[in-house]
Structures are given as structure tokens and as C-alpha cells.
Short mmCIF file of N, CA and C in Angstrom, two decimals:
data_model
loop_
_atom_site.label_atom_id
_atom_site.label_comp_id
_atom_site.label_asym_id
_atom_site.label_seq_id
_atom_site.Cartn_x
_atom_site.Cartn_y
_atom_site.Cartn_z
N UNK A 1 35.68 57.27 5.92
CA UNK A 1 36.13 58.18 6.96
C UNK A 1 35.10 58.24 8.09
N UNK A 2 33.87 58.32 7.70
CA UNK A 2 32.81 58.38 8.71
C UNK A 2 32.76 57.06 9.47
N UNK A 3 33.01 55.97 8.76
CA UNK A 3 32.99 54.66 9.42
C UNK A 3 34.13 54.58 10.43
N UNK A 4 35.26 55.12 10.06
CA UNK A 4 36.40 55.10 10.98
C UNK A 4 36.11 55.93 12.23
N UNK A 5 35.49 57.07 12.05
CA UNK A 5 35.15 57.91 13.21
C UNK A 5 34.12 57.18 14.09
N UNK A 6 33.16 56.54 13.42
CA UNK A 6 32.13 55.83 14.17
C UNK A 6 32.73 54.68 14.96
N UNK A 7 33.64 53.95 14.33
CA UNK A 7 34.31 52.84 15.04
C UNK A 7 35.14 53.36 16.21
N UNK A 8 35.77 54.49 16.03
CA UNK A 8 36.57 55.06 17.12
C UNK A 8 35.68 55.45 18.29
N UNK A 9 34.52 56.06 17.98
CA UNK A 9 33.60 56.45 19.05
C UNK A 9 33.09 55.20 19.79
N UNK A 10 32.76 54.16 19.02
CA UNK A 10 32.27 52.92 19.65
C UNK A 10 33.37 52.31 20.51
N UNK A 11 34.59 52.35 19.99
CA UNK A 11 35.73 51.81 20.75
C UNK A 11 35.93 52.56 22.06
N UNK A 12 35.87 53.88 22.00
CA UNK A 12 36.05 54.69 23.21
C UNK A 12 34.92 54.41 24.20
N UNK A 13 33.69 54.28 23.66
CA UNK A 13 32.55 54.00 24.54
C UNK A 13 32.71 52.63 25.21
N UNK A 14 33.13 51.64 24.44
CA UNK A 14 33.34 50.30 25.02
C UNK A 14 34.44 50.32 26.07
N UNK A 15 35.52 51.02 25.77
CA UNK A 15 36.61 51.11 26.77
C UNK A 15 36.15 51.80 28.03
N UNK A 16 35.36 52.88 27.87
CA UNK A 16 34.86 53.59 29.05
C UNK A 16 33.93 52.70 29.85
N UNK A 17 33.04 51.98 29.14
CA UNK A 17 32.12 51.07 29.84
C UNK A 17 32.87 49.93 30.54
N UNK A 18 33.87 49.37 29.87
CA UNK A 18 34.65 48.30 30.48
C UNK A 18 35.41 48.81 31.70
N UNK A 19 35.92 50.04 31.61
CA UNK A 19 36.64 50.63 32.74
C UNK A 19 35.70 50.85 33.92
N UNK A 20 34.50 51.38 33.60
CA UNK A 20 33.55 51.61 34.68
C UNK A 20 33.11 50.29 35.33
N UNK A 21 32.93 49.25 34.50
CA UNK A 21 32.54 47.95 35.05
C UNK A 21 33.62 47.39 35.97
N UNK A 22 34.87 47.44 35.51
CA UNK A 22 35.97 46.94 36.34
C UNK A 22 36.11 47.76 37.62
N UNK A 23 35.92 49.07 37.48
CA UNK A 23 36.05 49.91 38.67
C UNK A 23 34.96 49.60 39.68
N UNK A 24 33.74 49.36 39.18
CA UNK A 24 32.65 49.03 40.08
C UNK A 24 32.83 47.63 40.68
N UNK A 25 33.29 46.71 39.84
CA UNK A 25 33.41 45.31 40.30
C UNK A 25 34.51 45.15 41.33
N UNK A 26 35.60 45.81 41.17
CA UNK A 26 36.74 45.65 42.07
C UNK A 26 36.98 46.89 42.93
N UNK A 27 35.94 47.63 43.16
CA UNK A 27 36.09 48.81 44.02
C UNK A 27 36.18 48.35 45.48
N UNK A 28 36.80 49.14 46.37
CA UNK A 28 36.91 48.75 47.79
C UNK A 28 35.54 48.56 48.44
N UNK A 29 34.57 49.35 48.07
CA UNK A 29 33.24 49.19 48.65
C UNK A 29 32.64 47.84 48.27
N UNK A 30 32.79 47.48 46.99
CA UNK A 30 32.25 46.18 46.55
C UNK A 30 32.98 45.03 47.24
N UNK A 31 34.29 45.15 47.39
CA UNK A 31 35.04 44.10 48.09
C UNK A 31 34.60 44.00 49.54
N UNK A 32 34.36 45.15 50.18
CA UNK A 32 33.89 45.12 51.56
C UNK A 32 32.51 44.48 51.66
N UNK A 33 31.65 44.75 50.69
CA UNK A 33 30.33 44.12 50.69
C UNK A 33 30.43 42.60 50.55
N UNK A 34 31.34 42.17 49.67
CA UNK A 34 31.53 40.71 49.50
C UNK A 34 32.05 40.06 50.79
N UNK A 35 33.01 40.76 51.42
CA UNK A 35 33.56 40.22 52.67
C UNK A 35 32.48 40.18 53.75
N UNK A 36 31.64 41.21 53.81
CA UNK A 36 30.57 41.23 54.80
C UNK A 36 29.57 40.09 54.56
N UNK A 37 29.26 39.82 53.30
CA UNK A 37 28.35 38.71 53.00
C UNK A 37 28.95 37.37 53.45
N UNK A 38 30.24 37.19 53.17
CA UNK A 38 30.90 35.94 53.58
C UNK A 38 30.92 35.80 55.10
N UNK A 39 31.21 36.94 55.76
CA UNK A 39 31.23 36.90 57.22
C UNK A 39 29.84 36.62 57.79
N UNK A 40 28.81 37.18 57.17
CA UNK A 40 27.45 36.89 57.62
C UNK A 40 27.11 35.41 57.48
N UNK A 41 27.52 34.83 56.36
CA UNK A 41 27.27 33.40 56.16
C UNK A 41 28.01 32.56 57.20
N UNK A 42 29.28 32.93 57.44
CA UNK A 42 30.06 32.20 58.45
C UNK A 42 29.43 32.35 59.84
N UNK A 43 28.96 33.55 60.15
CA UNK A 43 28.34 33.79 61.45
C UNK A 43 27.07 32.95 61.62
N UNK A 44 26.28 32.86 60.57
CA UNK A 44 25.06 32.05 60.65
C UNK A 44 25.39 30.57 60.83
N UNK A 45 26.41 30.11 60.09
CA UNK A 45 26.82 28.70 60.25
C UNK A 45 27.32 28.43 61.67
N UNK A 46 28.15 29.36 62.17
CA UNK A 46 28.65 29.18 63.53
C UNK A 46 27.52 29.22 64.56
N UNK A 47 26.54 30.09 64.33
CA UNK A 47 25.41 30.18 65.25
C UNK A 47 24.63 28.87 65.27
N UNK A 48 24.43 28.28 64.11
CA UNK A 48 23.73 26.99 64.06
C UNK A 48 24.52 25.90 64.79
N UNK A 49 25.85 25.88 64.56
CA UNK A 49 26.68 24.88 65.25
C UNK A 49 26.64 25.06 66.76
N UNK A 50 26.70 26.33 67.18
CA UNK A 50 26.66 26.61 68.62
C UNK A 50 25.32 26.19 69.21
N UNK A 51 24.24 26.45 68.49
CA UNK A 51 22.92 26.06 68.99
C UNK A 51 22.81 24.54 69.14
N UNK A 52 23.29 23.81 68.13
CA UNK A 52 23.24 22.34 68.23
C UNK A 52 24.13 21.84 69.37
N UNK A 53 25.31 22.45 69.52
CA UNK A 53 26.19 22.03 70.62
C UNK A 53 25.56 22.32 71.98
N UNK A 54 24.92 23.48 72.09
CA UNK A 54 24.28 23.83 73.36
C UNK A 54 23.15 22.86 73.68
N UNK A 55 22.37 22.51 72.67
CA UNK A 55 21.27 21.56 72.92
C UNK A 55 21.82 20.20 73.33
N UNK A 56 22.93 19.77 72.69
CA UNK A 56 23.54 18.49 73.09
C UNK A 56 24.06 18.55 74.53
N UNK A 57 24.71 19.67 74.88
CA UNK A 57 25.23 19.81 76.24
C UNK A 57 24.09 19.82 77.26
N UNK A 58 22.99 20.50 76.93
CA UNK A 58 21.85 20.52 77.85
C UNK A 58 21.25 19.13 78.03
N UNK A 59 21.16 18.37 76.92
CA UNK A 59 20.64 17.00 77.04
C UNK A 59 21.55 16.15 77.92
N UNK A 60 22.85 16.27 77.70
CA UNK A 60 23.78 15.47 78.50
C UNK A 60 23.77 15.89 79.97
N UNK A 61 23.66 17.21 80.21
CA UNK A 61 23.62 17.66 81.61
C UNK A 61 22.33 17.18 82.29
N UNK A 62 21.23 17.14 81.53
CA UNK A 62 19.98 16.62 82.12
C UNK A 62 20.11 15.14 82.46
N UNK A 63 20.73 14.37 81.55
CA UNK A 63 20.92 12.95 81.84
C UNK A 63 21.88 12.76 83.02
N UNK A 64 22.92 13.61 83.10
CA UNK A 64 23.83 13.53 84.25
C UNK A 64 23.12 13.87 85.55
N UNK A 65 22.24 14.86 85.52
CA UNK A 65 21.48 15.20 86.73
C UNK A 65 20.61 14.03 87.17
N UNK A 66 20.00 13.34 86.18
CA UNK A 66 19.19 12.17 86.53
C UNK A 66 20.05 11.08 87.16
N UNK A 67 21.23 10.86 86.56
CA UNK A 67 22.12 9.84 87.12
C UNK A 67 22.57 10.20 88.53
N UNK A 68 22.89 11.49 88.74
CA UNK A 68 23.31 11.93 90.08
C UNK A 68 22.17 11.77 91.08
N UNK A 69 20.94 12.08 90.64
CA UNK A 69 19.80 11.92 91.54
C UNK A 69 19.59 10.46 91.92
N UNK A 70 19.70 9.56 90.93
CA UNK A 70 19.55 8.13 91.25
C UNK A 70 20.69 7.65 92.15
N UNK A 71 21.92 8.16 91.89
CA UNK A 71 23.05 7.77 92.74
C UNK A 71 22.84 8.28 94.17
N UNK A 72 22.32 9.51 94.32
CA UNK A 72 22.05 10.03 95.66
C UNK A 72 21.00 9.19 96.38
N UNK A 73 19.96 8.78 95.63
CA UNK A 73 18.94 7.93 96.25
C UNK A 73 19.53 6.60 96.70
N UNK A 74 20.39 6.02 95.83
CA UNK A 74 21.00 4.74 96.21
C UNK A 74 21.92 4.90 97.41
N UNK A 75 22.65 6.02 97.46
CA UNK A 75 23.53 6.25 98.61
C UNK A 75 22.71 6.39 99.89
N UNK A 76 21.60 7.13 99.81
CA UNK A 76 20.74 7.27 100.99
C UNK A 76 20.16 5.94 101.42
N UNK A 77 19.73 5.13 100.41
CA UNK A 77 19.20 3.81 100.75
C UNK A 77 20.27 2.93 101.38
N UNK A 78 21.49 3.00 100.82
CA UNK A 78 22.59 2.19 101.39
C UNK A 78 22.92 2.65 102.80
N UNK A 79 22.92 3.98 103.02
CA UNK A 79 23.21 4.49 104.36
C UNK A 79 22.14 4.05 105.36
N UNK A 80 20.86 4.12 104.94
CA UNK A 80 19.80 3.68 105.86
C UNK A 80 19.88 2.18 106.11
N UNK A 81 20.26 1.41 105.06
CA UNK A 81 20.41 -0.03 105.24
C UNK A 81 21.55 -0.35 106.20
N UNK A 82 22.67 0.37 106.06
CA UNK A 82 23.80 0.16 106.97
C UNK A 82 23.40 0.54 108.40
N UNK A 83 22.65 1.63 108.52
CA UNK A 83 22.21 2.03 109.86
C UNK A 83 21.28 0.99 110.47
N UNK A 84 20.39 0.41 109.63
CA UNK A 84 19.51 -0.65 110.14
C UNK A 84 20.31 -1.86 110.58
N UNK A 85 21.31 -2.22 109.77
CA UNK A 85 22.12 -3.38 110.13
C UNK A 85 22.91 -3.12 111.42
N UNK A 86 23.44 -1.91 111.54
CA UNK A 86 24.16 -1.58 112.78
C UNK A 86 23.24 -1.63 113.99
N UNK A 87 22.01 -1.12 113.81
CA UNK A 87 21.06 -1.18 114.92
C UNK A 87 20.72 -2.63 115.27
N UNK A 88 20.52 -3.45 114.21
CA UNK A 88 20.21 -4.86 114.46
C UNK A 88 21.37 -5.56 115.15
N UNK A 89 22.60 -5.24 114.72
CA UNK A 89 23.77 -5.85 115.36
C UNK A 89 23.89 -5.40 116.81
N UNK A 90 23.65 -4.10 117.05
CA UNK A 90 23.71 -3.61 118.42
C UNK A 90 22.62 -4.23 119.27
N UNK A 91 21.43 -4.38 118.68
CA UNK A 91 20.32 -4.99 119.41
C UNK A 91 20.62 -6.45 119.73
N UNK A 92 21.16 -7.19 118.73
CA UNK A 92 21.49 -8.59 118.99
C UNK A 92 22.62 -8.71 120.01
N UNK A 93 23.60 -7.78 119.95
CA UNK A 93 24.68 -7.81 120.93
C UNK A 93 24.14 -7.52 122.33
N UNK A 94 23.23 -6.56 122.43
CA UNK A 94 22.64 -6.29 123.75
C UNK A 94 21.77 -7.45 124.20
N UNK A 95 21.11 -8.13 123.23
CA UNK A 95 20.33 -9.31 123.58
C UNK A 95 21.21 -10.44 124.07
N UNK A 96 22.38 -10.63 123.43
CA UNK A 96 23.30 -11.68 123.87
C UNK A 96 23.83 -11.37 125.27
N UNK A 97 24.19 -10.10 125.50
CA UNK A 97 24.71 -9.76 126.83
C UNK A 97 23.62 -9.85 127.88
N UNK A 98 22.36 -9.69 127.46
CA UNK A 98 21.28 -9.85 128.43
C UNK A 98 20.97 -11.33 128.66
N UNK A 99 21.18 -12.17 127.62
CA UNK A 99 20.92 -13.60 127.77
C UNK A 99 22.00 -14.28 128.58
N UNK A 100 23.24 -13.89 128.46
CA UNK A 100 24.35 -14.58 129.13
C UNK A 100 24.22 -14.56 130.65
N UNK A 101 23.90 -13.42 131.31
CA UNK A 101 23.76 -13.50 132.76
C UNK A 101 22.60 -14.36 133.19
N UNK A 102 21.51 -14.39 132.44
CA UNK A 102 20.39 -15.24 132.83
C UNK A 102 20.75 -16.70 132.67
N UNK A 103 21.51 -17.03 131.58
CA UNK A 103 21.93 -18.41 131.40
C UNK A 103 22.89 -18.81 132.48
N UNK A 104 23.75 -17.88 132.88
CA UNK A 104 24.70 -18.20 133.94
C UNK A 104 23.99 -18.42 135.26
N UNK A 105 22.96 -17.61 135.53
CA UNK A 105 22.27 -17.76 136.80
C UNK A 105 21.40 -19.00 136.81
N UNK A 106 20.81 -19.37 135.62
CA UNK A 106 19.98 -20.57 135.59
C UNK A 106 20.82 -21.82 135.56
N UNK A 107 22.01 -21.79 134.94
CA UNK A 107 22.84 -22.98 134.85
C UNK A 107 23.69 -23.20 136.07
N UNK A 108 23.75 -22.29 136.97
CA UNK A 108 24.62 -22.44 138.13
C UNK A 108 23.89 -23.07 139.31
N UNK A 109 22.65 -23.46 139.13
CA UNK A 109 21.93 -24.13 140.20
C UNK A 109 21.09 -23.16 141.00
N UNK A 110 20.56 -23.63 142.13
CA UNK A 110 19.66 -22.77 142.89
C UNK A 110 20.35 -21.60 143.53
N UNK A 111 21.61 -21.75 143.89
CA UNK A 111 22.30 -20.64 144.54
C UNK A 111 23.43 -20.17 143.64
N UNK A 112 23.25 -19.04 142.97
CA UNK A 112 24.28 -18.50 142.09
C UNK A 112 25.31 -17.78 142.93
N UNK A 113 26.60 -17.95 142.62
CA UNK A 113 27.62 -17.28 143.41
C UNK A 113 27.60 -15.78 143.20
N UNK A 114 27.96 -15.07 144.22
CA UNK A 114 28.00 -13.60 144.15
C UNK A 114 29.20 -13.18 143.34
N UNK A 115 29.17 -12.00 142.73
CA UNK A 115 30.31 -11.54 141.94
C UNK A 115 31.53 -11.35 142.81
N UNK A 116 32.69 -11.64 142.22
CA UNK A 116 33.95 -11.52 142.96
C UNK A 116 34.27 -10.07 143.20
N UNK A 117 34.87 -9.72 144.35
CA UNK A 117 35.21 -8.32 144.59
C UNK A 117 36.34 -7.88 143.69
N UNK A 118 36.42 -6.58 143.48
CA UNK A 118 37.46 -6.03 142.63
C UNK A 118 38.81 -6.20 143.30
N UNK A 119 39.91 -6.42 142.50
CA UNK A 119 41.20 -6.64 143.11
C UNK A 119 41.73 -5.45 143.87
N UNK A 120 41.25 -4.26 143.61
CA UNK A 120 41.76 -3.09 144.31
C UNK A 120 41.20 -2.95 145.71
N UNK A 121 40.30 -3.83 146.10
CA UNK A 121 39.75 -3.75 147.44
C UNK A 121 38.36 -3.16 147.46
N UNK A 122 37.96 -2.39 146.42
CA UNK A 122 36.63 -1.83 146.35
C UNK A 122 35.65 -2.87 145.84
N UNK A 123 34.40 -2.83 146.25
CA UNK A 123 33.42 -3.82 145.83
C UNK A 123 32.64 -3.30 144.65
N UNK A 124 32.27 -4.24 143.74
CA UNK A 124 31.47 -3.86 142.58
C UNK A 124 30.00 -3.89 142.94
N UNK A 125 29.65 -4.60 144.03
CA UNK A 125 28.30 -4.68 144.59
C UNK A 125 27.29 -5.16 143.56
N UNK A 126 27.51 -6.35 143.05
CA UNK A 126 26.52 -7.01 142.19
C UNK A 126 26.53 -6.57 140.75
N UNK A 127 27.43 -5.71 140.36
CA UNK A 127 27.49 -5.27 138.97
C UNK A 127 28.45 -6.17 138.22
N UNK A 128 27.97 -6.87 137.22
CA UNK A 128 28.80 -7.79 136.44
C UNK A 128 29.43 -7.04 135.28
N UNK A 129 30.71 -7.23 135.10
CA UNK A 129 31.33 -6.74 133.88
C UNK A 129 31.09 -7.75 132.78
N UNK A 130 31.30 -7.33 131.56
CA UNK A 130 31.08 -8.24 130.42
C UNK A 130 32.00 -9.44 130.50
N UNK A 131 33.22 -9.20 130.93
CA UNK A 131 34.19 -10.30 131.04
C UNK A 131 33.76 -11.31 132.09
N UNK A 132 33.26 -10.80 133.26
CA UNK A 132 32.81 -11.70 134.31
C UNK A 132 31.60 -12.50 133.87
N UNK A 133 30.70 -11.85 133.11
CA UNK A 133 29.53 -12.56 132.61
C UNK A 133 29.94 -13.67 131.67
N UNK A 134 30.87 -13.36 130.76
CA UNK A 134 31.32 -14.39 129.82
C UNK A 134 32.03 -15.52 130.55
N UNK A 135 32.83 -15.18 131.57
CA UNK A 135 33.53 -16.23 132.31
C UNK A 135 32.54 -17.13 133.04
N UNK A 136 31.50 -16.52 133.62
CA UNK A 136 30.51 -17.34 134.31
C UNK A 136 29.73 -18.20 133.33
N UNK A 137 29.39 -17.63 132.14
CA UNK A 137 28.65 -18.41 131.16
C UNK A 137 29.49 -19.56 130.63
N UNK A 138 30.80 -19.35 130.50
CA UNK A 138 31.67 -20.40 129.98
C UNK A 138 32.10 -21.37 131.06
N UNK A 139 31.90 -21.03 132.31
CA UNK A 139 32.31 -21.90 133.40
C UNK A 139 33.79 -21.87 133.65
N UNK A 140 34.43 -20.74 133.31
CA UNK A 140 35.88 -20.63 133.51
C UNK A 140 36.17 -20.02 134.86
N UNK A 141 37.34 -20.35 135.40
CA UNK A 141 37.81 -19.72 136.63
C UNK A 141 39.23 -19.28 136.42
N UNK A 142 39.63 -18.25 137.12
CA UNK A 142 41.01 -17.78 137.03
C UNK A 142 41.93 -18.81 137.66
N UNK A 143 42.88 -19.30 136.89
CA UNK A 143 43.77 -20.35 137.40
C UNK A 143 45.19 -19.88 137.27
N UNK A 144 45.65 -19.22 138.27
CA UNK A 144 47.03 -18.73 138.23
C UNK A 144 47.94 -19.52 139.15
N UNK A 145 47.46 -20.66 139.74
CA UNK A 145 48.29 -21.48 140.60
C UNK A 145 48.29 -21.05 142.04
N UNK A 146 47.60 -19.98 142.38
CA UNK A 146 47.56 -19.52 143.77
C UNK A 146 46.47 -20.28 144.51
N UNK A 147 46.60 -20.46 145.83
CA UNK A 147 45.57 -21.21 146.56
C UNK A 147 44.26 -20.47 146.56
N UNK A 148 43.18 -21.23 146.53
CA UNK A 148 41.85 -20.64 146.53
C UNK A 148 41.45 -20.28 147.94
N UNK A 149 40.18 -19.79 148.06
CA UNK A 149 39.73 -19.36 149.38
C UNK A 149 39.63 -20.53 150.35
N UNK A 150 39.37 -21.76 149.86
CA UNK A 150 39.26 -22.91 150.73
C UNK A 150 40.60 -23.52 151.08
N UNK A 151 41.68 -22.98 150.56
CA UNK A 151 43.00 -23.50 150.86
C UNK A 151 43.48 -24.52 149.86
N UNK A 152 42.63 -24.98 148.90
CA UNK A 152 43.06 -25.95 147.91
C UNK A 152 43.69 -25.22 146.74
N UNK A 153 44.63 -25.87 146.09
CA UNK A 153 45.27 -25.28 144.92
C UNK A 153 44.40 -25.57 143.70
N UNK A 154 44.33 -24.59 142.81
CA UNK A 154 43.53 -24.74 141.59
C UNK A 154 44.37 -25.48 140.56
N UNK A 155 43.71 -26.23 139.72
CA UNK A 155 44.42 -27.01 138.70
C UNK A 155 45.16 -26.08 137.75
N UNK A 156 46.23 -26.55 137.10
CA UNK A 156 46.99 -25.69 136.20
C UNK A 156 46.12 -25.19 135.05
N UNK A 157 46.50 -24.03 134.52
CA UNK A 157 45.72 -23.37 133.47
C UNK A 157 45.82 -24.16 132.17
N UNK A 158 44.68 -24.22 131.42
CA UNK A 158 44.66 -24.89 130.12
C UNK A 158 45.37 -24.01 129.09
N UNK A 159 45.76 -24.65 128.00
CA UNK A 159 46.38 -23.89 126.91
C UNK A 159 45.31 -23.04 126.23
N UNK A 160 45.70 -21.95 125.57
CA UNK A 160 44.71 -21.11 124.89
C UNK A 160 43.89 -21.88 123.86
N UNK A 161 44.54 -22.83 123.18
CA UNK A 161 43.83 -23.62 122.17
C UNK A 161 42.70 -24.43 122.82
N UNK A 162 43.01 -25.08 123.95
CA UNK A 162 41.99 -25.88 124.63
C UNK A 162 40.85 -25.02 125.15
N UNK A 163 41.22 -23.84 125.65
CA UNK A 163 40.16 -22.95 126.16
C UNK A 163 39.27 -22.46 125.03
N UNK A 164 39.89 -22.13 123.86
CA UNK A 164 39.09 -21.68 122.71
C UNK A 164 38.14 -22.78 122.28
N UNK A 165 38.64 -24.01 122.20
CA UNK A 165 37.78 -25.12 121.77
C UNK A 165 36.68 -25.40 122.78
N UNK A 166 37.01 -25.30 124.07
CA UNK A 166 36.00 -25.54 125.09
C UNK A 166 34.88 -24.49 125.02
N UNK A 167 35.27 -23.23 124.82
CA UNK A 167 34.26 -22.17 124.71
C UNK A 167 33.45 -22.31 123.43
N UNK A 168 34.10 -22.75 122.35
CA UNK A 168 33.37 -22.92 121.09
C UNK A 168 32.34 -24.03 121.21
N UNK A 169 32.66 -25.08 121.99
CA UNK A 169 31.69 -26.17 122.20
C UNK A 169 30.47 -25.69 122.98
N UNK A 170 30.63 -24.61 123.72
CA UNK A 170 29.51 -24.05 124.48
C UNK A 170 28.75 -23.00 123.68
N UNK A 171 28.99 -22.97 122.36
CA UNK A 171 28.29 -22.06 121.43
C UNK A 171 28.50 -20.60 121.78
N UNK A 172 29.72 -20.25 122.14
CA UNK A 172 30.07 -18.84 122.36
C UNK A 172 30.72 -18.32 121.08
N UNK A 173 30.34 -17.12 120.69
CA UNK A 173 30.81 -16.57 119.41
C UNK A 173 32.31 -16.30 119.45
N UNK A 174 32.97 -16.31 118.26
CA UNK A 174 34.42 -16.04 118.22
C UNK A 174 34.79 -14.67 118.78
N UNK A 175 33.93 -13.66 118.59
CA UNK A 175 34.22 -12.33 119.16
C UNK A 175 34.27 -12.39 120.68
N UNK A 176 33.27 -13.09 121.27
CA UNK A 176 33.24 -13.18 122.72
C UNK A 176 34.42 -13.99 123.24
N UNK A 177 34.80 -15.05 122.50
CA UNK A 177 35.96 -15.85 122.91
C UNK A 177 37.23 -15.01 122.87
N UNK A 178 37.37 -14.22 121.79
CA UNK A 178 38.57 -13.38 121.65
C UNK A 178 38.66 -12.35 122.77
N UNK A 179 37.53 -11.71 123.11
CA UNK A 179 37.58 -10.72 124.18
C UNK A 179 37.75 -11.37 125.55
N UNK A 180 37.20 -12.57 125.72
CA UNK A 180 37.30 -13.26 127.01
C UNK A 180 38.72 -13.73 127.28
N UNK A 181 39.37 -14.28 126.24
CA UNK A 181 40.71 -14.82 126.43
C UNK A 181 41.81 -13.83 126.08
N UNK A 182 41.43 -12.61 125.71
CA UNK A 182 42.40 -11.58 125.31
C UNK A 182 43.29 -12.07 124.17
N UNK A 183 42.64 -12.68 123.18
CA UNK A 183 43.34 -13.16 121.99
C UNK A 183 42.81 -12.41 120.78
N UNK A 184 43.63 -12.29 119.73
CA UNK A 184 43.10 -11.69 118.50
C UNK A 184 42.02 -12.57 117.89
N UNK A 185 41.04 -11.93 117.28
CA UNK A 185 39.95 -12.68 116.65
C UNK A 185 40.47 -13.59 115.56
N UNK A 186 41.49 -13.14 114.82
CA UNK A 186 42.03 -13.98 113.74
C UNK A 186 42.63 -15.26 114.29
N UNK A 187 43.28 -15.17 115.45
CA UNK A 187 43.87 -16.37 116.05
C UNK A 187 42.78 -17.34 116.49
N UNK A 188 41.70 -16.80 117.07
CA UNK A 188 40.58 -17.65 117.49
C UNK A 188 39.97 -18.35 116.28
N UNK A 189 39.75 -17.59 115.20
CA UNK A 189 39.17 -18.19 114.00
C UNK A 189 40.10 -19.23 113.40
N UNK A 190 41.42 -18.98 113.45
CA UNK A 190 42.36 -19.96 112.91
C UNK A 190 42.31 -21.26 113.72
N UNK A 191 42.23 -21.15 115.04
CA UNK A 191 42.15 -22.36 115.88
C UNK A 191 40.87 -23.13 115.56
N UNK A 192 39.76 -22.42 115.42
CA UNK A 192 38.50 -23.09 115.11
C UNK A 192 38.52 -23.72 113.73
N UNK A 193 39.13 -23.02 112.75
CA UNK A 193 39.21 -23.59 111.40
C UNK A 193 40.09 -24.82 111.37
N UNK A 194 41.20 -24.80 112.10
CA UNK A 194 42.08 -25.97 112.13
C UNK A 194 41.40 -27.15 112.80
N UNK A 195 40.54 -26.88 113.77
CA UNK A 195 39.88 -27.97 114.47
C UNK A 195 38.80 -28.61 113.61
N UNK A 196 38.22 -27.82 112.73
CA UNK A 196 37.21 -28.37 111.83
C UNK A 196 37.87 -29.25 110.81
#
């Protein structure tokens, strides 16, 4: 009988202890603590991932800044190179225009002819236009079939092809030939290419 009572007391104590353990283990507070621990772990993992991503982005942005800086330097160098080439081209063009009147005056003999008056009746008074300079350098004259000042008729006008070839033989550039004959540059180059 005493053993039965003792076993009953032990049984009740074990049941009470098991109940208290389950209540503590699955209580809302314990569940909240477990969820908080999991969230803390997730937050730390996310923080590490964000830090690594930020460092990667900073490295890439630094490399992009270096690339942009080198590209800016190259653009500035290219712009200065283009400006130098344009200046050289303008200088050579001004040199050619300065050489042509001297060549015309030296090649025309001791007495160079005076510039022709403007068709409107006003005089240019010794100022050569670029077209007149090129015509004098090439030795061309306006040939429209009208009588000249001496009363003689001028020979018929040459074809554009013959005039282009004649000017090319005198070492005049295709640009100057095109502007002198009022022809497109492509047409002048085509005539010269076909003749070669």
C-alpha cells in the first residue's frame, strides 16, 4: 500500500515536471525568443552580404572613374590633335593662296597684267579674288565666244575634262580645280582617276 502511494506521488511529480517543461519549452515567450535569435542571425548574414556587395560596387565605381578619366584625357588629346591639324591645314591653305599670286606674277613675265574690272562697272583696284588668282596661276581665260578687247575672237572653250587635266598637269590641287571650274570635287577626282 505504501509502495502504491509512493508510486502515485512519483507519477504525479513526473507529470507535473513534464507539464512544466512543455509549458516552458513551447511558451509564447520562448517561441518569441527563438524567432528573435533566428532573425538576428539572418540580419547578421544580410549585413555581411550587403557589406561585401558595397565593397564590390565601390571597387567597380573606382575602376569606372579611372576609365572615364582616361577616356576624358584621350578625348582632350584627340580634340587638341584635331585643332592642330585644322590649324596646319588652314596655314597650308593660306600658304598656297599666298604662293599662287607670287607664282602668277613671276610666271607672267616682266609686266604682269592688271586685274580685270568687276562686271558691274565698279573696280576692284588691285584686289585679287581667289578665283582670279587661280585662273591666273592656271593660265586660263574666260572664253565665252565674245570678241576680246583687241577685236579678235577667243578660241572656243575647252571641255571640262580637258580643263581638269590641264590644271592637274600644272600641279593644282583637286579642291582648287573644283572651285575654279565650279565642278563637284567628286567629279574632278573621277576624271583624274580615269586618266591615271
